[in-house]
PDB file of C-alpha atoms in Angstrom:
ATOM      1  CA  MET A 565      -0.206 -22.678  -5.176  1.00  0.00           C
ATOM      2  CA  SER A 566      -2.159 -24.697  -7.741  1.00  0.00           C
ATOM      3  CA  GLU A 567      -0.812 -25.430 -11.235  1.00  0.00           C
ATOM      4  CA  LEU A 568      -3.271 -22.852 -12.597  1.00  0.00           C
ATOM      5  CA  ASP A 569      -1.933 -20.179 -10.220  1.00  0.00           C
ATOM      6  CA  ILE A 570       1.660 -21.029 -11.151  1.00  0.00           C
ATOM      7  CA  ALA A 571       0.872 -20.797 -14.869  1.00  0.00           C
ATOM      8  CA  LYS A 572      -0.904 -17.496 -14.308  1.00  0.00           C
ATOM      9  CA  THR A 573       2.091 -16.115 -12.392  1.00  0.00           C
ATOM     10  CA  LYS A 574       4.480 -17.050 -15.203  1.00  0.00           C
ATOM     11  CA  THR A 575       2.399 -15.186 -17.795  1.00  0.00           C
ATOM     12  CA  GLN A 576       1.942 -12.063 -15.682  1.00  0.00           C
ATOM     13  CA  LYS A 577       4.164  -9.097 -16.430  1.00  0.00           C
ATOM     14  CA  ASP A 578       5.465  -6.555 -13.938  1.00  0.00           C
ATOM     15  CA  LEU A 579       3.264  -3.469 -14.072  1.00  0.00           C
ATOM     16  CA  VAL A 580       5.199  -1.569 -11.383  1.00  0.00           C
ATOM     17  CA  GLU A 581       8.873  -2.050 -10.585  1.00  0.00           C
ATOM     18  CA  VAL A 582      10.523  -0.247  -7.679  1.00  0.00           C
ATOM     19  CA  LYS A 583      14.323  -0.292  -7.454  1.00  0.00           C
ATOM     20  CA  ASN A 584      16.490   0.944  -4.570  1.00  0.00           C
ATOM     21  CA  LEU A 585      13.891   3.483  -3.470  1.00  0.00           C
ATOM     22  CA  LYS A 586      14.966   5.914  -0.751  1.00  0.00           C
ATOM     23  CA  LYS A 587      13.120   8.729   0.958  1.00  0.00           C
ATOM     24  CA  TYR A 588      14.893  10.741   3.634  1.00  0.00           C
ATOM     25  CA  PHE A 589      13.037  13.647   5.258  1.00  0.00           C
ATOM     26  CA  PRO A 590      15.381  16.452   6.386  1.00  0.00           C
ATOM     27  CA  ILE A 591      15.310  17.722   9.976  1.00  0.00           C
ATOM     28  CA  LYS A 592      16.056  21.433  10.156  1.00  0.00           C
ATOM     29  CA  SER A 593      16.986  23.527  13.176  1.00  0.00           C
ATOM     30  CA  GLY A 594      18.359  26.948  14.098  1.00  0.00           C
ATOM     31  CA  ILE A 595      17.570  30.390  12.807  1.00  0.00           C
ATOM     32  CA  ILE A 596      18.745  29.666   9.271  1.00  0.00           C
ATOM     33  CA  GLN A 597      17.078  26.227   9.262  1.00  0.00           C
ATOM     34  CA  ARG A 598      20.147  24.136   8.555  1.00  0.00           C
ATOM     35  CA  VAL A 599      19.665  20.435   7.911  1.00  0.00           C
ATOM     36  CA  THR A 600      20.997  18.640  10.982  1.00  0.00           C
ATOM     37  CA  ALA A 601      19.734  15.087  10.389  1.00  0.00           C
ATOM     38  CA  HIS A 602      17.403  12.976   8.260  1.00  0.00           C
ATOM     39  CA  VAL A 603      14.464  10.709   8.998  1.00  0.00           C
ATOM     40  CA  GLN A 604      15.204   7.567   6.988  1.00  0.00           C
ATOM     41  CA  ALA A 605      11.577   6.747   6.193  1.00  0.00           C
ATOM     42  CA  VAL A 606      12.355   4.419   3.269  1.00  0.00           C
ATOM     43  CA  ASP A 607      15.856   3.059   2.731  1.00  0.00           C
ATOM     44  CA  ASN A 608      16.835   1.087  -0.363  1.00  0.00           C
ATOM     45  CA  VAL A 609      13.589  -0.823  -0.975  1.00  0.00           C
ATOM     46  CA  SER A 610      13.057  -2.880  -4.139  1.00  0.00           C
ATOM     47  CA  PHE A 611      10.047  -4.919  -5.289  1.00  0.00           C
ATOM     48  CA  SER A 612       7.729  -5.389  -8.242  1.00  0.00           C
ATOM     49  CA  ILE A 613       3.985  -5.744  -8.689  1.00  0.00           C
ATOM     50  CA  LYS A 614       2.600  -7.947 -11.430  1.00  0.00           C
ATOM     51  CA  LYS A 615      -0.311  -6.883 -13.558  1.00  0.00           C
ATOM     52  CA  GLY A 616      -3.619  -7.915 -12.006  1.00  0.00           C
ATOM     53  CA  GLU A 617      -2.233  -8.904  -8.591  1.00  0.00           C
ATOM     54  CA  THR A 618      -2.501  -7.433  -5.107  1.00  0.00           C
ATOM     55  CA  LEU A 619       0.714  -6.860  -3.206  1.00  0.00           C
ATOM     56  CA  GLY A 620       0.117  -6.399   0.517  1.00  0.00           C
ATOM     57  CA  LEU A 621       2.536  -4.219   2.467  1.00  0.00           C
ATOM     58  CA  VAL A 622       2.547  -4.657   6.255  1.00  0.00           C
ATOM     59  CA  GLY A 623       4.530  -3.542   9.272  1.00  0.00           C
ATOM     60  CA  GLU A 624       4.336  -1.448  12.426  1.00  0.00           C
ATOM     61  CA  SER A 625       3.295   2.198  12.327  1.00  0.00           C
ATOM     62  CA  GLY A 626       6.133   4.379  11.073  1.00  0.00           C
ATOM     63  CA  CYS A 627       7.895   1.648   9.089  1.00  0.00           C
ATOM     64  CA  GLY A 628       7.516   3.521   5.773  1.00  0.00           C
ATOM     65  CA  LYS A 629       4.542   1.759   4.143  1.00  0.00           C
ATOM     66  CA  THR A 630       2.550   4.881   3.316  1.00  0.00           C
ATOM     67  CA  THR A 631       5.679   6.774   2.266  1.00  0.00           C
ATOM     68  CA  ILE A 632       6.397   4.067  -0.331  1.00  0.00           C
ATOM     69  CA  GLY A 633       2.862   4.285  -1.730  1.00  0.00           C
ATOM     70  CA  ARG A 634       2.935   8.057  -2.010  1.00  0.00           C
ATOM     71  CA  THR A 635       6.447   8.108  -3.440  1.00  0.00           C
ATOM     72  CA  ILE A 636       5.468   5.662  -6.199  1.00  0.00           C
ATOM     73  CA  LEU A 637       2.732   8.111  -7.229  1.00  0.00           C
ATOM     74  CA  ARG A 638       5.068  11.097  -6.754  1.00  0.00           C
ATOM     75  CA  LEU A 639       2.825  12.668  -4.168  1.00  0.00           C
ATOM     76  CA  ILE A 640       6.156  12.710  -2.314  1.00  0.00           C
ATOM     77  CA  GLU A 641       9.367  13.143  -4.290  1.00  0.00           C
ATOM     78  CA  PRO A 642      11.957  10.407  -3.567  1.00  0.00           C
ATOM     79  CA  THR A 643      15.514  10.986  -2.427  1.00  0.00           C
ATOM     80  CA  SER A 644      16.839   8.393  -4.895  1.00  0.00           C
ATOM     81  CA  GLY A 645      15.905   5.195  -6.705  1.00  0.00           C
ATOM     82  CA  SER A 646      13.591   4.450  -9.609  1.00  0.00           C
ATOM     83  CA  VAL A 647       9.912   3.634 -10.133  1.00  0.00           C
ATOM     84  CA  GLU A 648       8.875   2.123 -13.458  1.00  0.00           C
ATOM     85  CA  PHE A 649       5.265   1.862 -14.618  1.00  0.00           C
ATOM     86  CA  GLU A 650       4.859  -0.323 -17.713  1.00  0.00           C
ATOM     87  CA  GLY A 651       8.585   0.139 -18.339  1.00  0.00           C
ATOM     88  CA  VAL A 652       8.464   3.965 -18.114  1.00  0.00           C
ATOM     89  CA  ASP A 653      10.508   5.684 -15.397  1.00  0.00           C
ATOM     90  CA  VAL A 654       7.861   7.700 -13.554  1.00  0.00           C
ATOM     91  CA  LEU A 655      10.433   9.743 -11.633  1.00  0.00           C
ATOM     92  CA  SER A 656      11.886  11.199 -14.837  1.00  0.00           C
ATOM     93  CA  LEU A 657       8.560  12.460 -16.220  1.00  0.00           C
ATOM     94  CA  LYS A 658       7.403  16.063 -16.168  1.00  0.00           C
ATOM     95  CA  GLY A 659       4.449  18.137 -17.337  1.00  0.00           C
ATOM     96  CA  GLU A 660       2.001  16.498 -19.714  1.00  0.00           C
ATOM     97  CA  GLN A 661       3.876  13.181 -19.712  1.00  0.00           C
ATOM     98  CA  LEU A 662       3.532  12.877 -15.936  1.00  0.00           C
ATOM     99  CA  LYS A 663      -0.108  13.984 -16.087  1.00  0.00           C
ATOM    100  CA  SER A 664      -0.830  11.296 -18.682  1.00  0.00           C
ATOM    101  CA  VAL A 665       0.746   8.525 -16.573  1.00  0.00           C
ATOM    102  CA  ARG A 666      -1.074   9.688 -13.441  1.00  0.00           C
ATOM    103  CA  LYS A 667      -4.418   8.788 -15.038  1.00  0.00           C
ATOM    104  CA  ASN A 668      -3.357   5.161 -14.697  1.00  0.00           C
ATOM    105  CA  MET A 669      -2.058   5.445 -11.097  1.00  0.00           C
ATOM    106  CA  GLN A 670      -4.518   6.434  -8.377  1.00  0.00           C
ATOM    107  CA  ILE A 671      -4.824   6.250  -4.584  1.00  0.00           C
ATOM    108  CA  ILE A 672      -7.490   5.460  -1.978  1.00  0.00           C
ATOM    109  CA  PHE A 673      -6.681   7.415   1.180  1.00  0.00           C
ATOM    110  CA  GLN A 674      -6.899   6.098   4.710  1.00  0.00           C
ATOM    111  CA  ASP A 675      -9.246   8.840   5.963  1.00  0.00           C
ATOM    112  CA  PRO A 676     -12.071   9.283   3.434  1.00  0.00           C
ATOM    113  CA  TYR A 677     -13.526  12.300   5.241  1.00  0.00           C
ATOM    114  CA  ALA A 678     -10.250  14.260   5.238  1.00  0.00           C
ATOM    115  CA  SER A 679      -9.733  13.557   1.528  1.00  0.00           C
ATOM    116  CA  LEU A 680     -13.155  14.952   0.525  1.00  0.00           C
ATOM    117  CA  ASP A 681     -14.009  18.653   0.304  1.00  0.00           C
ATOM    118  CA  PRO A 682     -16.857  19.155   2.835  1.00  0.00           C
ATOM    119  CA  ARG A 683     -18.302  22.029   0.776  1.00  0.00           C
ATOM    120  CA  VAL A 684     -18.617  20.063  -2.475  1.00  0.00           C
ATOM    121  CA  PRO A 685     -21.275  17.454  -3.390  1.00  0.00           C
ATOM    122  CA  ILE A 686     -19.763  14.040  -3.949  1.00  0.00           C
ATOM    123  CA  ALA A 687     -20.628  13.961  -7.672  1.00  0.00           C
ATOM    124  CA  ASP A 688     -18.436  17.039  -8.118  1.00  0.00           C
ATOM    125  CA  SER A 689     -15.630  15.325  -6.182  1.00  0.00           C
ATOM    126  CA  VAL A 690     -15.856  12.282  -8.459  1.00  0.00           C
ATOM    127  CA  MET A 691     -15.915  14.532 -11.556  1.00  0.00           C
ATOM    128  CA  GLU A 692     -12.812  16.443 -10.465  1.00  0.00           C
ATOM    129  CA  GLY A 693     -10.441  14.034 -12.195  1.00  0.00           C
ATOM    130  CA  LEU A 694     -12.594  14.014 -15.323  1.00  0.00           C
ATOM    131  CA  ASN A 695     -12.443  17.812 -15.445  1.00  0.00           C
ATOM    132  CA  ILE A 696      -8.673  17.967 -14.939  1.00  0.00           C
ATOM    133  CA  HIS A 697      -7.981  15.439 -17.690  1.00  0.00           C
ATOM    134  CA  ASN A 698     -10.739  16.718 -20.032  1.00  0.00           C
ATOM    135  CA  ILE A 699     -12.434  13.339 -20.274  1.00  0.00           C
ATOM    136  CA  GLY A 700     -15.790  13.553 -22.054  1.00  0.00           C
ATOM    137  CA  SER A 701     -17.866  16.687 -22.562  1.00  0.00           C
ATOM    138  CA  LYS A 702     -19.260  18.755 -19.687  1.00  0.00           C
ATOM    139  CA  GLN A 703     -22.672  17.204 -20.311  1.00  0.00           C
ATOM    140  CA  ASP A 704     -21.269  13.663 -20.258  1.00  0.00           C
ATOM    141  CA  ARG A 705     -19.301  13.924 -16.993  1.00  0.00           C
ATOM    142  CA  TYR A 706     -22.221  13.918 -14.579  1.00  0.00           C
ATOM    143  CA  PRO A 707     -23.710  10.673 -16.028  1.00  0.00           C
ATOM    144  CA  MET A 708     -20.194   9.190 -15.926  1.00  0.00           C
ATOM    145  CA  ALA A 709     -19.914  10.093 -12.241  1.00  0.00           C
ATOM    146  CA  ILE A 710     -23.303   8.477 -11.537  1.00  0.00           C
ATOM    147  CA  GLU A 711     -22.192   5.289 -13.286  1.00  0.00           C
ATOM    148  CA  ILE A 712     -19.008   5.162 -11.191  1.00  0.00           C
ATOM    149  CA  LEU A 713     -20.957   5.728  -7.951  1.00  0.00           C
ATOM    150  CA  LYS A 714     -23.247   2.828  -8.844  1.00  0.00           C
ATOM    151  CA  LYS A 715     -20.204   0.579  -9.370  1.00  0.00           C
ATOM    152  CA  VAL A 716     -19.232   1.097  -5.726  1.00  0.00           C
ATOM    153  CA  GLY A 717     -22.730   0.489  -4.340  1.00  0.00           C
ATOM    154  CA  LEU A 718     -24.147   4.033  -4.169  1.00  0.00           C
ATOM    155  CA  GLU A 719     -27.205   5.417  -5.932  1.00  0.00           C
ATOM    156  CA  GLU A 720     -27.986   8.447  -8.090  1.00  0.00           C
ATOM    157  CA  TYR A 721     -29.775  10.249  -5.247  1.00  0.00           C
ATOM    158  CA  HIS A 722     -26.511  10.236  -3.292  1.00  0.00           C
ATOM    159  CA  ALA A 723     -24.768  12.351  -5.920  1.00  0.00           C
ATOM    160  CA  ARG A 724     -25.890  15.783  -4.669  1.00  0.00           C
ATOM    161  CA  ARG A 725     -25.256  15.060  -0.994  1.00  0.00           C
ATOM    162  CA  TYR A 726     -22.284  16.307   0.971  1.00  0.00           C
ATOM    163  CA  PRO A 727     -19.610  14.180   2.719  1.00  0.00           C
ATOM    164  CA  HIS A 728     -20.974  14.797   6.243  1.00  0.00           C
ATOM    165  CA  GLU A 729     -24.252  13.116   5.227  1.00  0.00           C
ATOM    166  CA  PHE A 730     -22.590   9.719   4.774  1.00  0.00           C
ATOM    167  CA  SER A 731     -21.332   7.012   7.114  1.00  0.00           C
ATOM    168  CA  GLY A 732     -17.647   6.045   7.239  1.00  0.00           C
ATOM    169  CA  GLY A 733     -18.169   3.039   4.985  1.00  0.00           C
ATOM    170  CA  GLN A 734     -20.095   5.101   2.431  1.00  0.00           C
ATOM    171  CA  ARG A 735     -17.410   7.770   2.443  1.00  0.00           C
ATOM    172  CA  GLN A 736     -14.777   5.138   1.719  1.00  0.00           C
ATOM    173  CA  ARG A 737     -16.900   3.969  -1.214  1.00  0.00           C
ATOM    174  CA  ILE A 738     -16.828   7.565  -2.459  1.00  0.00           C
ATOM    175  CA  GLY A 739     -13.047   7.517  -2.134  1.00  0.00           C
ATOM    176  CA  ILE A 740     -12.947   4.323  -4.202  1.00  0.00           C
ATOM    177  CA  ALA A 741     -15.216   5.946  -6.805  1.00  0.00           C
ATOM    178  CA  ARG A 742     -12.838   8.906  -7.087  1.00  0.00           C
ATOM    179  CA  ALA A 743      -9.932   6.535  -7.653  1.00  0.00           C
ATOM    180  CA  LEU A 744     -11.904   4.693 -10.356  1.00  0.00           C
ATOM    181  CA  SER A 745     -13.092   7.817 -12.191  1.00  0.00           C
ATOM    182  CA  LEU A 746     -10.106   7.884 -14.585  1.00  0.00           C
ATOM    183  CA  ASN A 747     -10.221   4.132 -15.277  1.00  0.00           C
ATOM    184  CA  PRO A 748      -6.737   3.459 -13.819  1.00  0.00           C
ATOM    185  CA  GLN A 749      -4.691   0.273 -14.027  1.00  0.00           C
ATOM    186  CA  PHE A 750      -2.934   0.629 -10.665  1.00  0.00           C
ATOM    187  CA  ILE A 751      -4.323   1.786  -7.305  1.00  0.00           C
ATOM    188  CA  VAL A 752      -2.482   2.354  -4.037  1.00  0.00           C
ATOM    189  CA  CYS A 753      -4.854   1.387  -1.211  1.00  0.00           C
ATOM    190  CA  ASP A 754      -3.479   3.232   1.834  1.00  0.00           C
ATOM    191  CA  GLU A 755      -5.055   1.408   4.790  1.00  0.00           C
ATOM    192  CA  PRO A 756      -8.527   1.829   3.237  1.00  0.00           C
ATOM    193  CA  VAL A 757     -10.389  -0.149   5.926  1.00  0.00           C
ATOM    194  CA  SER A 758      -8.447   0.623   9.111  1.00  0.00           C
ATOM    195  CA  ALA A 759     -10.928   3.311  10.240  1.00  0.00           C
ATOM    196  CA  LEU A 760     -14.024   1.163   9.588  1.00  0.00           C
ATOM    197  CA  ASP A 761     -16.051  -1.263  11.700  1.00  0.00           C
ATOM    198  CA  VAL A 762     -15.221  -4.933  11.164  1.00  0.00           C
ATOM    199  CA  SER A 763     -18.527  -5.674   9.396  1.00  0.00           C
ATOM    200  CA  ILE A 764     -17.988  -2.732   7.038  1.00  0.00           C
ATOM    201  CA  GLN A 765     -14.377  -3.747   6.455  1.00  0.00           C
ATOM    202  CA  SER A 766     -15.462  -7.030   4.898  1.00  0.00           C
ATOM    203  CA  GLN A 767     -17.901  -5.240   2.584  1.00  0.00           C
ATOM    204  CA  VAL A 768     -15.247  -2.812   1.348  1.00  0.00           C
ATOM    205  CA  LEU A 769     -12.661  -5.595   0.912  1.00  0.00           C
ATOM    206  CA  ASN A 770     -15.102  -7.690  -1.101  1.00  0.00           C
ATOM    207  CA  LEU A 771     -15.940  -4.613  -3.196  1.00  0.00           C
ATOM    208  CA  LEU A 772     -12.237  -4.070  -3.937  1.00  0.00           C
ATOM    209  CA  LYS A 773     -11.826  -7.725  -4.955  1.00  0.00           C
ATOM    210  CA  ASP A 774     -14.896  -7.583  -7.214  1.00  0.00           C
ATOM    211  CA  LEU A 775     -13.679  -4.375  -8.868  1.00  0.00           C
ATOM    212  CA  GLN A 776     -10.265  -5.932  -9.414  1.00  0.00           C
ATOM    213  CA  LYS A 777     -11.839  -8.923 -11.113  1.00  0.00           C
ATOM    214  CA  ASP A 778     -14.200  -6.856 -13.272  1.00  0.00           C
ATOM    215  CA  LEU A 779     -11.795  -4.050 -14.234  1.00  0.00           C
ATOM    216  CA  GLY A 780      -8.441  -5.854 -14.201  1.00  0.00           C
ATOM    217  CA  LEU A 781      -6.991  -3.624 -11.493  1.00  0.00           C
ATOM    218  CA  THR A 782      -3.615  -3.956  -9.776  1.00  0.00           C
ATOM    219  CA  TYR A 783      -3.335  -3.015  -6.082  1.00  0.00           C
ATOM    220  CA  LEU A 784      -0.629  -2.053  -3.638  1.00  0.00           C
ATOM    221  CA  PHE A 785      -2.545  -2.731  -0.421  1.00  0.00           C
ATOM    222  CA  ILE A 786      -1.019  -1.041   2.626  1.00  0.00           C
ATOM    223  CA  ALA A 787      -2.220  -2.249   6.034  1.00  0.00           C
ATOM    224  CA  HIS A 788      -1.144  -3.228   9.525  1.00  0.00           C
ATOM    225  CA  ASN A 789      -3.925  -5.790  10.024  1.00  0.00           C
ATOM    226  CA  LEU A 790      -2.530  -9.136   8.898  1.00  0.00           C
ATOM    227  CA  GLY A 791      -5.981 -10.719   8.805  1.00  0.00           C
ATOM    228  CA  VAL A 792      -7.066  -8.143   6.211  1.00  0.00           C
ATOM    229  CA  VAL A 793      -3.871  -8.644   4.212  1.00  0.00           C
ATOM    230  CA  GLU A 794      -4.346 -12.418   4.180  1.00  0.00           C
ATOM    231  CA  HIS A 795      -7.874 -11.962   2.827  1.00  0.00           C
ATOM    232  CA  ILE A 796      -7.038  -9.739  -0.136  1.00  0.00           C
ATOM    233  CA  SER A 797      -3.348 -10.155  -1.091  1.00  0.00           C
ATOM    234  CA  ASP A 798      -1.616 -12.427  -3.593  1.00  0.00           C
ATOM    235  CA  ARG A 799       1.861 -11.620  -2.275  1.00  0.00           C
ATOM    236  CA  VAL A 800       2.915  -9.896   0.944  1.00  0.00           C
ATOM    237  CA  GLY A 801       5.902  -7.700   1.770  1.00  0.00           C
ATOM    238  CA  VAL A 802       6.892  -7.098   5.407  1.00  0.00           C
ATOM    239  CA  MET A 803       8.615  -3.837   6.347  1.00  0.00           C
ATOM    240  CA  TYR A 804      10.577  -2.835   9.420  1.00  0.00           C
ATOM    241  CA  LEU A 805      12.057   0.621  10.061  1.00  0.00           C
ATOM    242  CA  GLY A 806      12.203   1.632   6.398  1.00  0.00           C
ATOM    243  CA  LYS A 807      13.476  -1.726   5.110  1.00  0.00           C
ATOM    244  CA  MET A 808      11.785  -4.642   3.380  1.00  0.00           C
ATOM    245  CA  VAL A 809      12.625  -7.731   5.440  1.00  0.00           C
ATOM    246  CA  GLU A 810      10.500 -10.424   3.750  1.00  0.00           C
ATOM    247  CA  LEU A 811       8.532 -10.809   0.523  1.00  0.00           C
ATOM    248  CA  THR A 812       6.721 -13.901  -0.705  1.00  0.00           C
ATOM    249  CA  SER A 813       3.326 -15.325  -1.621  1.00  0.00           C
ATOM    250  CA  ARG A 814       0.479 -15.020   0.863  1.00  0.00           C
ATOM    251  CA  GLU A 815       0.330 -18.781   1.422  1.00  0.00           C
ATOM    252  CA  ASP A 816       4.065 -19.111   2.012  1.00  0.00           C
ATOM    253  CA  LEU A 817       4.221 -16.136   4.364  1.00  0.00           C
ATOM    254  CA  PHE A 818       1.430 -17.331   6.629  1.00  0.00           C
ATOM    255  CA  LEU A 819       2.438 -21.011   6.585  1.00  0.00           C
ATOM    256  CA  ASN A 820       6.238 -20.747   6.469  1.00  0.00           C
ATOM    257  CA  PRO A 821       7.457 -17.328   7.667  1.00  0.00           C
ATOM    258  CA  MET A 822      11.244 -17.077   7.702  1.00  0.00           C
ATOM    259  CA  HIS A 823      12.163 -13.702   9.200  1.00  0.00           C
ATOM    260  CA  PRO A 824      11.898 -13.456  13.024  1.00  0.00           C
ATOM    261  CA  TYR A 825      10.023 -10.146  12.756  1.00  0.00           C
ATOM    262  CA  THR A 826       7.405 -11.737  10.487  1.00  0.00           C
ATOM    263  CA  LYS A 827       7.015 -14.595  12.960  1.00  0.00           C
ATOM    264  CA  ALA A 828       6.460 -12.098  15.776  1.00  0.00           C
ATOM    265  CA  LEU A 829       3.794 -10.269  13.766  1.00  0.00           C
ATOM    266  CA  LEU A 830       1.973 -13.493  12.917  1.00  0.00           C
ATOM    267  CA  SER A 831       2.058 -14.632  16.543  1.00  0.00           C
ATOM    268  CA  ALA A 832       0.075 -11.520  17.495  1.00  0.00           C
ATOM    269  CA  ILE A 833      -2.920 -12.365  15.289  1.00  0.00           C
ATOM    270  CA  PRO A 834      -5.947 -13.140  17.512  1.00  0.00           C
ATOM    271  CA  VAL A 835      -7.259 -16.715  17.356  1.00  0.00           C
ATOM    272  CA  SER A 836     -10.996 -17.054  16.697  1.00  0.00           C
ATOM    273  CA  GLU A 837     -11.325 -20.271  18.753  1.00  0.00           C
ATOM    274  CA  PRO A 838     -11.378 -19.403  22.519  1.00  0.00           C
ATOM    275  CA  LYS A 839      -9.915 -22.773  23.580  1.00  0.00           C
ATOM    276  CA  LEU A 840      -6.880 -22.428  21.315  1.00  0.00           C
ATOM    277  CA  ARG A 841      -3.788 -20.496  22.315  1.00  0.00           C
ATOM    278  CA  ARG A 842      -1.135 -19.197  19.942  1.00  0.00           C
ATOM    279  CA  GLU A 843       2.471 -19.164  21.128  1.00  0.00           C
ATOM    280  CA  ARG A 844       3.360 -15.472  21.336  1.00  0.00           C
ATOM    281  CA  THR A 845       6.736 -13.997  20.425  1.00  0.00           C
ATOM    282  CA  ILE A 846       7.150 -10.918  22.615  1.00  0.00           C
ATOM    283  CA  LEU A 847       9.658  -8.459  21.179  1.00  0.00           C
ATOM    284  CA  LYS A 848      11.775  -6.608  23.716  1.00  0.00           C
ATOM    285  CA  GLY A 849      12.177  -2.845  23.659  1.00  0.00           C
ATOM    286  CA  ASP A 850      10.701  -0.256  21.299  1.00  0.00           C
ATOM    287  CA  VAL A 851      11.181   0.420  17.605  1.00  0.00           C
ATOM    288  CA  PRO A 852      14.440   2.414  17.196  1.00  0.00           C
ATOM    289  CA  SER A 853      14.357   5.938  15.817  1.00  0.00           C
ATOM    290  CA  PRO A 854      14.473   6.227  11.999  1.00  0.00           C
ATOM    291  CA  VAL A 855      16.692   9.285  12.529  1.00  0.00           C
ATOM    292  CA  ASN A 856      19.464   7.104  13.950  1.00  0.00           C
ATOM    293  CA  PRO A 857      18.722   3.477  13.021  1.00  0.00           C
ATOM    294  CA  PRO A 858      20.898   0.664  14.408  1.00  0.00           C
ATOM    295  CA  LYS A 859      23.938  -0.450  12.440  1.00  0.00           C
ATOM    296  CA  GLY A 860      23.861  -3.835  10.790  1.00  0.00           C
ATOM    297  CA  CYS A 861      20.410  -5.418  10.760  1.00  0.00           C
ATOM    298  CA  ARG A 862      17.910  -2.837  11.951  1.00  0.00           C
ATOM    299  CA  PHE A 863      15.921  -5.487  13.775  1.00  0.00           C
ATOM    300  CA  HIS A 864      18.817  -6.944  15.782  1.00  0.00           C
ATOM    301  CA  PRO A 865      18.235  -4.945  19.051  1.00  0.00           C
ATOM    302  CA  ARG A 866      14.812  -6.621  19.380  1.00  0.00           C
ATOM    303  CA  CYS A 867      15.522  -9.921  17.636  1.00  0.00           C
ATOM    304  CA  PRO A 868      15.264 -13.086  19.797  1.00  0.00           C
ATOM    305  CA  ILE A 869      17.791 -14.988  17.638  1.00  0.00           C
ATOM    306  CA  ALA A 870      20.356 -12.244  16.909  1.00  0.00           C
ATOM    307  CA  VAL A 871      24.066 -13.005  16.935  1.00  0.00           C
ATOM    308  CA  ALA A 872      27.142 -10.751  16.890  1.00  0.00           C
ATOM    309  CA  GLU A 873      27.220 -10.623  13.076  1.00  0.00           C
ATOM    310  CA  CYS A 874      23.734  -9.048  13.018  1.00  0.00           C
ATOM    311  CA  ALA A 875      25.021  -5.882  14.697  1.00  0.00           C
ATOM    312  CA  LEU A 876      27.993  -5.511  12.361  1.00  0.00           C
ATOM    313  CA  LYS A 877      26.749  -6.013   8.823  1.00  0.00           C
ATOM    314  CA  GLU A 878      23.425  -5.347   7.116  1.00  0.00           C
ATOM    315  CA  PRO A 879      21.894  -8.517   5.620  1.00  0.00           C
ATOM    316  CA  GLU A 880      21.129  -8.579   1.894  1.00  0.00           C
ATOM    317  CA  PHE A 881      17.543  -8.904   0.714  1.00  0.00           C
ATOM    318  CA  ILE A 882      17.936 -12.097  -1.301  1.00  0.00           C
ATOM    319  CA  GLU A 883      15.912 -15.058  -2.561  1.00  0.00           C
ATOM    320  CA  LYS A 884      16.314 -17.786   0.065  1.00  0.00           C
ATOM    321  CA  LYS A 885      14.003 -20.152  -1.799  1.00  0.00           C
ATOM    322  CA  PRO A 886      11.910 -19.781  -4.976  1.00  0.00           C
ATOM    323  CA  ASP A 887       9.983 -16.468  -4.854  1.00  0.00           C
ATOM    324  CA  HIS A 888      10.696 -16.044  -1.131  1.00  0.00           C
ATOM    325  CA  PHE A 889      12.962 -13.082  -0.371  1.00  0.00           C
ATOM    326  CA  VAL A 890      14.364 -12.470   3.112  1.00  0.00           C
ATOM    327  CA  ALA A 891      16.908 -10.134   4.708  1.00  0.00           C
ATOM    328  CA  CYS A 892      18.297 -12.081   7.669  1.00  0.00           C
ATOM    329  CA  TRP A 893      21.673 -13.623   8.571  1.00  0.00           C
ATOM    330  CA  ARG A 894      20.047 -16.398  10.616  1.00  0.00           C
ATOM    331  CA  VAL A 895      17.733 -17.778   7.932  1.00  0.00           C
TER     332      VAL A 895
END
């Protein structure tokens, strides 16, 4: 990092702080639907997001990335833990207080078509948040929606069209417009480009970066494509089976990964030069079930450097070097 980046980091304040977040989904069976087990989707995860930065969250499918994003926004209620937004405990809020905070915390969904009502013109979809929060007069809301659509690269003549009349990239722009309609500070981007063509992905990513610069936005960017995460993130957190295993700056993660799972993920990134070959780390076995995760370190059954201690005791998620947090006995 340059001296300017370091100075900027020191002056940034935490906008979102997540502490010991847990989300267990109950499994019910029998006639009376008794709880027989739990899916440990997120287990004791802590991190913070500074104002104006992008925190990337990566990991295999089912590791709990999306659950964290939705739990922060209280689209899913947590089992335990705390989520603070500008120092206010979001999980303790109710009624009008929660509604007020939610204006500042929005989400871009992975599937833009599923998140849009197919029977409603897109201007009405963008105005939905304005109507709920009584922003502006009824006459003012349509021009406000048009202005937001133009910010994401759409035109006024698009406003009365329906979702099926747009391409995938355009529909994702509509999803971004909906998230921007309430002028939020924080946006959860839940794999916003995973369903798009590569050429369209770059356009949407550049749009998100431009909007962040112009509007001072803060992102939690959830993805499984490390190339995308490297392009947009300031810091990156790596998750495995409901746990955060590594968290550091983008540069440090891609140049000096410390956790063996992170190294395996990075080794799988395709190389653009055909003559070059990356040394692959092939992980043995499959991801264990989150219903019955392994004791000790959850990664140890697949870890190429595991020792006996890894199966007995869970490693702490601690700072191994400045601003580089890792949960591993072997680091």
